[in-house]
Amino acid sequence: MLSVLHVLATLAVAPYAVLAIGFLLAGRIFTSGSLWAALDILITTFAWLIPWGAIGFVLATLTLAGLGCAAEYRRVASVLLAAVAAATLLVLILMPTHWPGAGELLFLAPCFGAVAIAAVGLWRSPTLAP
């Protein structure tokens, strides 16, 4: 059951991570200073993201989900999932200029749930010590 919850939590965090990456990229573009610098950042990032970023993101998501399925690696996978979900939440909450309201917090509820599931997986997984 913990394996299924871990995989579902990983799949729930993935779209939020993409949104957080998009917010970070948008913030970098908006603070570039000029139109040419913004275009340079956009083209450079796009040229790197298409061949490597998408493949790397899918592989990282599948690896994180797969690590949570094995009982001996569930503790490591839970720590990684909690770190990714917490970093995503920090970006999505702190990046806007205002504190999120009830609608935004409801939108982020699956990401909060993923942090809780990762904490349960960390708590319930076997220890690494013999």
PDB file of C-alpha atoms in Angstrom, residues 58-126:
ATOM      1  CA  VAL A  58      10.551  12.006 -17.032  1.00  0.00           C
ATOM      2  CA  LEU A  59      13.485   9.797 -16.001  1.00  0.00           C
ATOM      3  CA  ALA A  60      13.756  11.496 -12.608  1.00  0.00           C
ATOM      4  CA  THR A  61      10.006  11.079 -12.012  1.00  0.00           C
ATOM      5  CA  LEU A  62      10.085   7.400 -13.000  1.00  0.00           C
ATOM      6  CA  THR A  63      13.185   6.781 -10.880  1.00  0.00           C
ATOM      7  CA  LEU A  64      11.628   8.460  -7.849  1.00  0.00           C
ATOM      8  CA  ALA A  65       8.426   6.454  -8.294  1.00  0.00           C
ATOM      9  CA  GLY A  66      10.396   3.237  -8.791  1.00  0.00           C
ATOM     10  CA  LEU A  67      12.539   3.792  -5.708  1.00  0.00           C
ATOM     11  CA  GLY A  68       9.398   4.090  -3.622  1.00  0.00           C
ATOM     12  CA  CYS A  69       8.212   0.665  -4.782  1.00  0.00           C
ATOM     13  CA  ALA A  70      11.205  -1.160  -3.280  1.00  0.00           C
ATOM     14  CA  ALA A  71      10.957  -1.473   0.499  1.00  0.00           C
ATOM     15  CA  GLU A  72      14.708  -1.115   1.062  1.00  0.00           C
ATOM     16  CA  TYR A  73      14.856   2.177  -0.865  1.00  0.00           C
ATOM     17  CA  ARG A  74      11.573   3.640   0.349  1.00  0.00           C
ATOM     18  CA  ARG A  75      13.259   5.764   3.036  1.00  0.00           C
ATOM     19  CA  VAL A  76      15.544   7.435   0.493  1.00  0.00           C
ATOM     20  CA  ALA A  77      12.657   7.850  -1.941  1.00  0.00           C
ATOM     21  CA  SER A  78      10.491   9.387   0.774  1.00  0.00           C
ATOM     22  CA  VAL A  79      13.194  11.906   1.660  1.00  0.00           C
ATOM     23  CA  LEU A  80      13.641  12.824  -2.016  1.00  0.00           C
ATOM     24  CA  LEU A  81       9.888  13.122  -2.578  1.00  0.00           C
ATOM     25  CA  ALA A  82       9.473  15.278   0.512  1.00  0.00           C
ATOM     26  CA  ALA A  83      12.347  17.517  -0.603  1.00  0.00           C
ATOM     27  CA  VAL A  84      10.949  17.940  -4.122  1.00  0.00           C
ATOM     28  CA  ALA A  85       7.415  18.592  -2.851  1.00  0.00           C
ATOM     29  CA  ALA A  86       8.609  21.054  -0.196  1.00  0.00           C
ATOM     30  CA  ALA A  87      10.813  22.944  -2.664  1.00  0.00           C
ATOM     31  CA  THR A  88       7.928  23.068  -5.121  1.00  0.00           C
ATOM     32  CA  LEU A  89       5.599  24.392  -2.437  1.00  0.00           C
ATOM     33  CA  LEU A  90       8.125  27.028  -1.397  1.00  0.00           C
ATOM     34  CA  VAL A  91       8.450  28.279  -4.957  1.00  0.00           C
ATOM     35  CA  LEU A  92       4.696  28.289  -5.575  1.00  0.00           C
ATOM     36  CA  ILE A  93       3.900  30.024  -2.281  1.00  0.00           C
ATOM     37  CA  LEU A  94       6.779  32.526  -2.072  1.00  0.00           C
ATOM     38  CA  MET A  95       7.144  33.440  -5.757  1.00  0.00           C
ATOM     39  CA  PRO A  96       3.918  35.488  -6.076  1.00  0.00           C
ATOM     40  CA  THR A  97       3.845  38.936  -4.524  1.00  0.00           C
ATOM     41  CA  HIS A  98       0.883  38.179  -2.254  1.00  0.00           C
ATOM     42  CA  TRP A  99       0.111  35.501   0.315  1.00  0.00           C
ATOM     43  CA  PRO A 100      -2.017  32.729  -1.224  1.00  0.00           C
ATOM     44  CA  GLY A 101      -5.696  32.693  -0.456  1.00  0.00           C
ATOM     45  CA  ALA A 102      -8.023  29.775   0.157  1.00  0.00           C
ATOM     46  CA  GLY A 103      -8.321  28.968  -3.553  1.00  0.00           C
ATOM     47  CA  GLU A 104      -4.592  28.795  -4.077  1.00  0.00           C
ATOM     48  CA  LEU A 105      -4.095  26.682  -0.974  1.00  0.00           C
ATOM     49  CA  LEU A 106      -6.841  24.326  -2.167  1.00  0.00           C
ATOM     50  CA  PHE A 107      -5.034  24.110  -5.511  1.00  0.00           C
ATOM     51  CA  LEU A 108      -1.817  23.191  -3.660  1.00  0.00           C
ATOM     52  CA  ALA A 109      -3.534  20.579  -1.449  1.00  0.00           C
ATOM     53  CA  PRO A 110      -2.225  17.572  -3.453  1.00  0.00           C
ATOM     54  CA  CYS A 111       1.324  18.842  -3.009  1.00  0.00           C
ATOM     55  CA  PHE A 112       0.772  19.213   0.744  1.00  0.00           C
ATOM     56  CA  GLY A 113      -0.650  15.690   0.676  1.00  0.00           C
ATOM     57  CA  ALA A 114       2.457  14.420  -1.082  1.00  0.00           C
ATOM     58  CA  VAL A 115       4.624  15.844   1.696  1.00  0.00           C
ATOM     59  CA  ALA A 116       2.413  14.067   4.243  1.00  0.00           C
ATOM     60  CA  ILE A 117       2.573  10.784   2.312  1.00  0.00           C
ATOM     61  CA  ALA A 118       6.351  11.077   2.066  1.00  0.00           C
ATOM     62  CA  ALA A 119       6.515  11.640   5.828  1.00  0.00           C
ATOM     63  CA  VAL A 120       4.396   8.536   6.430  1.00  0.00           C
ATOM     64  CA  GLY A 121       6.579   6.553   4.029  1.00  0.00           C
ATOM     65  CA  LEU A 122       9.652   7.748   5.885  1.00  0.00           C
ATOM     66  CA  TRP A 123       8.150   6.821   9.204  1.00  0.00           C
ATOM     67  CA  ARG A 124       6.889   3.399   8.123  1.00  0.00           C
ATOM     68  CA  SER A 125       9.852   2.295   5.993  1.00  0.00           C
ATOM     69  CA  PRO A 126      12.402  -0.125   7.402  1.00  0.00           C
TER      70      PRO A 126
END
